[in-house]
PDB file of C-alpha atoms in Angstrom:
ATOM      1  CA  MET X   1      16.117  49.945-106.506  1.00  0.00           C
ATOM      2  CA  LEU X   2      15.927  46.915-104.238  1.00  0.00           C
ATOM      3  CA  ALA X   3      12.994  45.412-102.347  1.00  0.00           C
ATOM      4  CA  ILE X   4      13.978  43.004 -99.557  1.00  0.00           C
ATOM      5  CA  PHE X   5      11.473  40.733 -97.876  1.00  0.00           C
ATOM      6  CA  ASP X   6      11.748  38.694 -94.720  1.00  0.00           C
ATOM      7  CA  LEU X   7      10.033  35.328 -95.204  1.00  0.00           C
ATOM      8  CA  ASP X   8       8.188  34.074 -92.131  1.00  0.00           C
ATOM      9  CA  GLU X   9       5.084  36.058 -91.089  1.00  0.00           C
ATOM     10  CA  THR X  10       5.927  38.523 -93.869  1.00  0.00           C
ATOM     11  CA  LEU X  11       5.386  36.527 -97.063  1.00  0.00           C
ATOM     12  CA  ILE X  12       3.903  33.421 -95.433  1.00  0.00           C
ATOM     13  CA  ALA X  13       1.856  32.874 -92.287  1.00  0.00           C
ATOM     14  CA  GLY X  14       3.926  30.978 -89.752  1.00  0.00           C
ATOM     15  CA  ASP X  15       7.552  30.019 -89.294  1.00  0.00           C
ATOM     16  CA  SER X  16       8.715  27.873 -92.228  1.00  0.00           C
ATOM     17  CA  SER X  17      11.373  26.036 -90.221  1.00  0.00           C
ATOM     18  CA  HIS X  18       8.942  25.105 -87.469  1.00  0.00           C
ATOM     19  CA  LEU X  19       6.328  24.127 -90.042  1.00  0.00           C
ATOM     20  CA  PHE X  20       8.919  21.851 -91.670  1.00  0.00           C
ATOM     21  CA  ALA X  21       9.708  20.308 -88.292  1.00  0.00           C
ATOM     22  CA  GLU X  22       6.019  19.585 -87.755  1.00  0.00           C
ATOM     23  CA  TYR X  23       5.831  18.116 -91.264  1.00  0.00           C
ATOM     24  CA  LEU X  24       8.805  15.802 -90.602  1.00  0.00           C
ATOM     25  CA  VAL X  25       7.186  14.537 -87.405  1.00  0.00           C
ATOM     26  CA  ARG X  26       3.831  13.904 -89.124  1.00  0.00           C
ATOM     27  CA  GLU X  27       5.600  12.014 -91.902  1.00  0.00           C
ATOM     28  CA  GLY X  28       7.430   9.828 -89.388  1.00  0.00           C
ATOM     29  CA  LEU X  29      10.831  11.299 -90.290  1.00  0.00           C
ATOM     30  CA  ALA X  30      11.493  12.800 -86.842  1.00  0.00           C
ATOM     31  CA  THR X  31      10.041  12.597 -83.359  1.00  0.00           C
ATOM     32  CA  GLU X  32       8.270  15.190 -81.287  1.00  0.00           C
ATOM     33  CA  GLU X  33      10.655  14.664 -78.376  1.00  0.00           C
ATOM     34  CA  THR X  34      13.837  15.260 -80.384  1.00  0.00           C
ATOM     35  CA  LEU X  35      12.560  17.988 -82.736  1.00  0.00           C
ATOM     36  CA  LEU X  36       9.325  19.715 -81.798  1.00  0.00           C
ATOM     37  CA  GLU X  37       9.858  20.023 -78.064  1.00  0.00           C
ATOM     38  CA  PRO X  38      13.257  21.744 -78.358  1.00  0.00           C
ATOM     39  CA  ASN X  39      11.908  23.812 -81.251  1.00  0.00           C
ATOM     40  CA  ARG X  40       9.290  25.355 -78.991  1.00  0.00           C
ATOM     41  CA  GLY X  41      12.088  26.568 -76.732  1.00  0.00           C
ATOM     42  CA  PHE X  42      14.027  27.945 -79.675  1.00  0.00           C
ATOM     43  CA  MET X  43      10.937  29.811 -80.923  1.00  0.00           C
ATOM     44  CA  ALA X  44      10.465  31.378 -77.491  1.00  0.00           C
ATOM     45  CA  ALA X  45      14.123  32.470 -77.521  1.00  0.00           C
ATOM     46  CA  TYR X  46      13.699  33.910 -81.019  1.00  0.00           C
ATOM     47  CA  HIS X  47      10.766  36.035 -79.897  1.00  0.00           C
ATOM     48  CA  ARG X  48      12.790  37.231 -76.899  1.00  0.00           C
ATOM     49  CA  GLY X  49      15.662  38.116 -79.225  1.00  0.00           C
ATOM     50  CA  ASP X  50      18.263  35.763 -77.709  1.00  0.00           C
ATOM     51  CA  LEU X  51      18.150  32.749 -80.019  1.00  0.00           C
ATOM     52  CA  ASP X  52      21.277  30.548 -80.121  1.00  0.00           C
ATOM     53  CA  LEU X  53      21.386  30.203 -83.906  1.00  0.00           C
ATOM     54  CA  ASP X  54      23.977  27.405 -83.936  1.00  0.00           C
ATOM     55  CA  ALA X  55      22.023  25.219 -81.514  1.00  0.00           C
ATOM     56  CA  TYR X  56      18.774  25.954 -83.328  1.00  0.00           C
ATOM     57  CA  MET X  57      20.189  24.938 -86.702  1.00  0.00           C
ATOM     58  CA  ARG X  58      21.866  21.797 -85.301  1.00  0.00           C
ATOM     59  CA  CYS X  59      18.534  20.678 -83.894  1.00  0.00           C
ATOM     60  CA  ASN X  60      16.572  21.363 -87.068  1.00  0.00           C
ATOM     61  CA  LEU X  61      19.131  19.799 -89.403  1.00  0.00           C
ATOM     62  CA  ALA X  62      19.607  16.628 -87.342  1.00  0.00           C
ATOM     63  CA  PRO X  63      16.663  14.700 -88.892  1.00  0.00           C
ATOM     64  CA  VAL X  64      17.851  15.387 -92.454  1.00  0.00           C
ATOM     65  CA  ARG X  65      21.595  15.036 -91.863  1.00  0.00           C
ATOM     66  CA  GLY X  66      23.109  12.762 -94.505  1.00  0.00           C
ATOM     67  CA  TRP X  67      20.176  13.084 -96.882  1.00  0.00           C
ATOM     68  CA  SER X  68      20.966  13.292-100.584  1.00  0.00           C
ATOM     69  CA  ARG X  69      20.019  16.469-102.393  1.00  0.00           C
ATOM     70  CA  GLU X  70      17.596  14.459-104.549  1.00  0.00           C
ATOM     71  CA  ARG X  71      15.756  13.051-101.543  1.00  0.00           C
ATOM     72  CA  PHE X  72      15.713  16.370 -99.735  1.00  0.00           C
ATOM     73  CA  ASP X  73      14.424  18.311-102.752  1.00  0.00           C
ATOM     74  CA  ALA X  74      11.571  15.834-103.252  1.00  0.00           C
ATOM     75  CA  VAL X  75      10.485  16.086 -99.608  1.00  0.00           C
ATOM     76  CA  VAL X  76      10.705  19.898 -99.614  1.00  0.00           C
ATOM     77  CA  ALA X  77       8.649  20.107-102.819  1.00  0.00           C
ATOM     78  CA  ASP X  78       5.903  18.088-101.123  1.00  0.00           C
ATOM     79  CA  PHE X  79       6.168  20.207 -97.969  1.00  0.00           C
ATOM     80  CA  ILE X  80       5.831  23.436 -99.937  1.00  0.00           C
ATOM     81  CA  GLU X  81       2.764  22.241-101.843  1.00  0.00           C
ATOM     82  CA  ARG X  82       0.995  20.972 -98.735  1.00  0.00           C
ATOM     83  CA  GLU X  83       2.086  23.433 -96.055  1.00  0.00           C
ATOM     84  CA  ILE X  84       3.464  26.629 -97.592  1.00  0.00           C
ATOM     85  CA  ARG X  85       1.190  27.430-100.542  1.00  0.00           C
ATOM     86  CA  PRO X  86      -1.900  27.567 -98.287  1.00  0.00           C
ATOM     87  CA  ARG X  87      -0.084  30.067 -96.057  1.00  0.00           C
ATOM     88  CA  ILE X  88       0.981  32.611 -98.676  1.00  0.00           C
ATOM     89  CA  LEU X  89      -0.003  36.086 -97.511  1.00  0.00           C
ATOM     90  CA  ALA X  90      -2.006  38.447 -99.699  1.00  0.00           C
ATOM     91  CA  THR X  91      -0.156  41.671 -98.942  1.00  0.00           C
ATOM     92  CA  GLY X  92       3.187  40.004 -99.558  1.00  0.00           C
ATOM     93  CA  VAL X  93       2.013  38.850-102.981  1.00  0.00           C
ATOM     94  CA  GLU X  94       0.762  42.352-103.756  1.00  0.00           C
ATOM     95  CA  ARG X  95       3.975  44.056-102.647  1.00  0.00           C
ATOM     96  CA  VAL X  96       6.156  41.623-104.611  1.00  0.00           C
ATOM     97  CA  ALA X  97       4.053  42.298-107.732  1.00  0.00           C
ATOM     98  CA  TRP X  98       4.165  46.066-107.142  1.00  0.00           C
ATOM     99  CA  HIS X  99       7.946  46.109-106.887  1.00  0.00           C
ATOM    100  CA  ARG X 100       8.346  43.809-109.876  1.00  0.00           C
ATOM    101  CA  ASN X 101       6.142  46.084-111.986  1.00  0.00           C
ATOM    102  CA  ARG X 102       8.350  49.021-111.000  1.00  0.00           C
ATOM    103  CA  GLY X 103      11.392  47.133-112.214  1.00  0.00           C
ATOM    104  CA  ASP X 104      12.894  46.792-108.717  1.00  0.00           C
ATOM    105  CA  ARG X 105      15.171  43.884-107.872  1.00  0.00           C
ATOM    106  CA  LEU X 106      13.696  41.447-105.366  1.00  0.00           C
ATOM    107  CA  LEU X 107      15.506  39.645-102.556  1.00  0.00           C
ATOM    108  CA  VAL X 108      14.437  37.449 -99.642  1.00  0.00           C
ATOM    109  CA  ILE X 109      16.642  37.460 -96.535  1.00  0.00           C
ATOM    110  CA  SER X 110      15.657  35.078 -93.745  1.00  0.00           C
ATOM    111  CA  ALA X 111      17.169  33.542 -90.623  1.00  0.00           C
ATOM    112  CA  THR X 112      15.762  30.189 -91.754  1.00  0.00           C
ATOM    113  CA  GLY X 113      18.161  27.751 -93.429  1.00  0.00           C
ATOM    114  CA  ASP X 114      18.724  28.410 -97.120  1.00  0.00           C
ATOM    115  CA  HIS X 115      17.724  24.801 -97.867  1.00  0.00           C
ATOM    116  CA  LEU X 116      14.162  25.993 -97.192  1.00  0.00           C
ATOM    117  CA  VAL X 117      14.381  29.710 -97.973  1.00  0.00           C
ATOM    118  CA  LYS X 118      15.527  29.346-101.577  1.00  0.00           C
ATOM    119  CA  PRO X 119      12.858  26.891-102.806  1.00  0.00           C
ATOM    120  CA  ILE X 120      10.089  28.767-100.968  1.00  0.00           C
ATOM    121  CA  ALA X 121      11.254  32.077-102.447  1.00  0.00           C
ATOM    122  CA  ARG X 122      11.161  30.569-105.946  1.00  0.00           C
ATOM    123  CA  VAL X 123       7.546  29.512-105.416  1.00  0.00           C
ATOM    124  CA  LEU X 124       6.839  33.123-104.484  1.00  0.00           C
ATOM    125  CA  GLY X 125       8.462  34.265-107.728  1.00  0.00           C
ATOM    126  CA  ILE X 126      11.691  35.571-106.179  1.00  0.00           C
ATOM    127  CA  GLU X 127      14.902  34.086-107.551  1.00  0.00           C
ATOM    128  CA  ASP X 128      17.386  35.802-105.208  1.00  0.00           C
ATOM    129  CA  ALA X 129      17.234  34.536-101.639  1.00  0.00           C
ATOM    130  CA  LEU X 130      19.597  34.360 -98.674  1.00  0.00           C
ATOM    131  CA  GLY X 131      19.180  32.136 -95.636  1.00  0.00           C
ATOM    132  CA  VAL X 132      21.442  30.560 -93.070  1.00  0.00           C
ATOM    133  CA  GLU X 133      23.999  28.666 -95.142  1.00  0.00           C
ATOM    134  CA  VAL X 134      23.703  24.903 -94.808  1.00  0.00           C
ATOM    135  CA  VAL X 135      26.693  22.818 -95.843  1.00  0.00           C
ATOM    136  CA  TRP X 136      26.511  20.100 -98.497  1.00  0.00           C
ATOM    137  CA  GLU X 137      29.297  17.637 -99.220  1.00  0.00           C
ATOM    138  CA  ALA X 138      29.134  15.190-102.123  1.00  0.00           C
ATOM    139  CA  GLU X 139      25.481  16.248-102.592  1.00  0.00           C
ATOM    140  CA  ARG X 140      24.567  15.314 -99.022  1.00  0.00           C
ATOM    141  CA  LEU X 141      23.522  17.511 -96.112  1.00  0.00           C
ATOM    142  CA  THR X 142      26.224  17.501 -93.454  1.00  0.00           C
ATOM    143  CA  GLY X 143      24.110  19.074 -90.708  1.00  0.00           C
ATOM    144  CA  ALA X 144      26.633  21.904 -90.352  1.00  0.00           C
ATOM    145  CA  ILE X 145      26.131  25.588 -91.180  1.00  0.00           C
ATOM    146  CA  GLY X 146      28.476  27.929 -92.986  1.00  0.00           C
ATOM    147  CA  ARG X 147      29.523  31.550 -92.585  1.00  0.00           C
ATOM    148  CA  LEU X 148      26.386  33.214 -93.965  1.00  0.00           C
ATOM    149  CA  ARG X 149      24.096  33.717 -90.964  1.00  0.00           C
ATOM    150  CA  PRO X 150      21.463  36.378 -91.686  1.00  0.00           C
ATOM    151  CA  PHE X 151      20.055  36.787 -88.197  1.00  0.00           C
ATOM    152  CA  GLN X 152      19.767  40.207 -86.502  1.00  0.00           C
ATOM    153  CA  HIS X 153      22.915  42.190 -87.502  1.00  0.00           C
ATOM    154  CA  GLY X 154      23.875  39.233 -89.674  1.00  0.00           C
ATOM    155  CA  LYS X 155      21.210  40.316 -92.167  1.00  0.00           C
ATOM    156  CA  ILE X 156      23.199  43.468 -92.871  1.00  0.00           C
ATOM    157  CA  ASP X 157      26.353  41.386 -93.358  1.00  0.00           C
ATOM    158  CA  ALA X 158      24.503  39.047 -95.722  1.00  0.00           C
ATOM    159  CA  LEU X 159      23.118  41.972 -97.710  1.00  0.00           C
ATOM    160  CA  GLU X 160      26.523  43.621 -98.041  1.00  0.00           C
ATOM    161  CA  ARG X 161      28.079  40.365 -99.244  1.00  0.00           C
ATOM    162  CA  TRP X 162      25.261  39.936-101.765  1.00  0.00           C
ATOM    163  CA  LEU X 163      25.588  43.517-103.022  1.00  0.00           C
ATOM    164  CA  ALA X 164      29.367  43.038-103.396  1.00  0.00           C
ATOM    165  CA  GLY X 165      29.940  46.775-103.517  1.00  0.00           C
ATOM    166  CA  GLU X 166      27.047  47.528-105.881  1.00  0.00           C
ATOM    167  CA  ALA X 167      25.146  50.639-104.856  1.00  0.00           C
ATOM    168  CA  MET X 168      21.368  50.287-104.772  1.00  0.00           C
ATOM    169  CA  ALA X 169      18.955  52.951-103.608  1.00  0.00           C
ATOM    170  CA  PRO X 170      16.399  53.196-102.335  1.00  0.00           C
ATOM    171  CA  ILE X 171      16.329  49.938-100.409  1.00  0.00           C
ATOM    172  CA  TRP X 172      12.949  48.801 -99.107  1.00  0.00           C
ATOM    173  CA  PHE X 173      12.742  46.169 -96.370  1.00  0.00           C
ATOM    174  CA  TYR X 174       9.601  44.378 -95.199  1.00  0.00           C
ATOM    175  CA  SER X 175       9.636  42.427 -91.917  1.00  0.00           C
ATOM    176  CA  ASP X 176       7.474  41.304 -89.007  1.00  0.00           C
ATOM    177  CA  SER X 177      10.148  40.922 -86.327  1.00  0.00           C
ATOM    178  CA  HIS X 178      12.037  43.119 -83.872  1.00  0.00           C
ATOM    179  CA  ASN X 179      15.022  40.861 -84.604  1.00  0.00           C
ATOM    180  CA  ASP X 180      15.219  42.630 -87.962  1.00  0.00           C
ATOM    181  CA  LEU X 181      15.539  46.136 -86.532  1.00  0.00           C
ATOM    182  CA  PRO X 182      19.204  46.414 -87.604  1.00  0.00           C
ATOM    183  CA  LEU X 183      18.309  45.991 -91.282  1.00  0.00           C
ATOM    184  CA  LEU X 184      15.042  47.911 -90.948  1.00  0.00           C
ATOM    185  CA  ASN X 185      17.023  50.867 -89.597  1.00  0.00           C
ATOM    186  CA  ARG X 186      19.533  50.445 -92.445  1.00  0.00           C
ATOM    187  CA  ALA X 187      16.823  50.477 -95.141  1.00  0.00           C
ATOM    188  CA  ASP X 188      15.710  53.661 -96.854  1.00  0.00           C
ATOM    189  CA  VAL X 189      12.071  52.543 -96.651  1.00  0.00           C
ATOM    190  CA  PRO X 190      11.390  50.220 -93.695  1.00  0.00           C
ATOM    191  CA  VAL X 191       7.952  48.590 -93.625  1.00  0.00           C
ATOM    192  CA  ALA X 192       6.570  46.579 -90.696  1.00  0.00           C
ATOM    193  CA  VAL X 193       4.347  43.700 -91.825  1.00  0.00           C
ATOM    194  CA  ASN X 194       2.217  41.946 -89.187  1.00  0.00           C
ATOM    195  CA  PRO X 195       4.689  43.304 -86.630  1.00  0.00           C
ATOM    196  CA  ASP X 196       5.321  41.708 -83.260  1.00  0.00           C
ATOM    197  CA  ALA X 197       4.685  43.893 -80.212  1.00  0.00           C
ATOM    198  CA  ARG X 198       8.215  45.312 -79.978  1.00  0.00           C
ATOM    199  CA  LEU X 199       8.430  46.101 -83.679  1.00  0.00           C
ATOM    200  CA  SER X 200       4.914  47.564 -83.687  1.00  0.00           C
ATOM    201  CA  LEU X 201       5.862  50.029 -80.954  1.00  0.00           C
ATOM    202  CA  HIS X 202       9.132  50.931 -82.679  1.00  0.00           C
ATOM    203  CA  ALA X 203       7.400  51.412 -86.041  1.00  0.00           C
ATOM    204  CA  GLU X 204       4.758  53.653 -84.465  1.00  0.00           C
ATOM    205  CA  ASN X 205       7.377  55.808 -82.744  1.00  0.00           C
ATOM    206  CA  ALA X 206       9.488  56.018 -85.914  1.00  0.00           C
ATOM    207  CA  GLY X 207       6.552  56.755 -88.200  1.00  0.00           C
ATOM    208  CA  TRP X 208       7.108  53.694 -90.373  1.00  0.00           C
ATOM    209  CA  ALA X 209       4.426  52.198 -92.582  1.00  0.00           C
ATOM    210  CA  VAL X 210       2.659  49.217 -91.022  1.00  0.00           C
ATOM    211  CA  LEU X 211       0.845  46.566 -93.079  1.00  0.00           C
ATOM    212  CA  LYS X 212      -1.521  43.918 -91.754  1.00  0.00           C
ATOM    213  CA  ASP X 213      -2.019  40.780 -93.764  1.00  0.00           C
ATOM    214  CA  GLU X 214      -4.201  37.782 -94.464  1.00  0.00           C
ATOM    215  CA  VAL X 215      -3.676  34.408 -96.043  1.00  0.00           C
ATOM    216  CA  VAL X 216      -4.447  34.148 -99.757  1.00  0.00           C
ATOM    217  CA  THR X 217      -7.563  32.000-100.095  1.00  0.00           C
ATOM    218  CA  ALA X 218      -8.013  31.975-103.854  1.00  0.00           C
TER     219      ALA X 218
END
């Protein structure tokens, strides 16, 4: 059995990529004009369902292009402690624990870059995680992205590559976004978590479980 979780607004409150952009600006590592202003447009496109993933990733990787893995990992560790831990969602923690106690495999699949998805997933106790592939060369971020692009139908492609022909059933999938309807419809047990308006309507019509969440305060 396999339990798949989206990341943003499903396991944490907020969009981790946008939160990281805000963090970089506060730390003086990027500017609002070059990072946050275009990010607001990208977020609006994401919610409409017509995000240009390549342009979005180019923008968000520009401030960290050329960084060494050591420098990047240190900054991300600080970001996670200060910005992500306070936003961990209670129901996500409970569902991860429930699946783990059942002996299910756990996987995070997110349209955020894997340079953020993987370390955040580890903090949440999930070792297997897939995000948009960012390219490293000689231990430095190039600012380019690779072939793995788990956004919309790309999440199904990413899952199939990860499974590598292994059959797993049932597959549970937890998500907040209508962008994830392709994989939600593919899952044996789709669950809407803090769903946006379009997903909420779809989940109601399809009779899917709907979970509402709150930030862990303890």
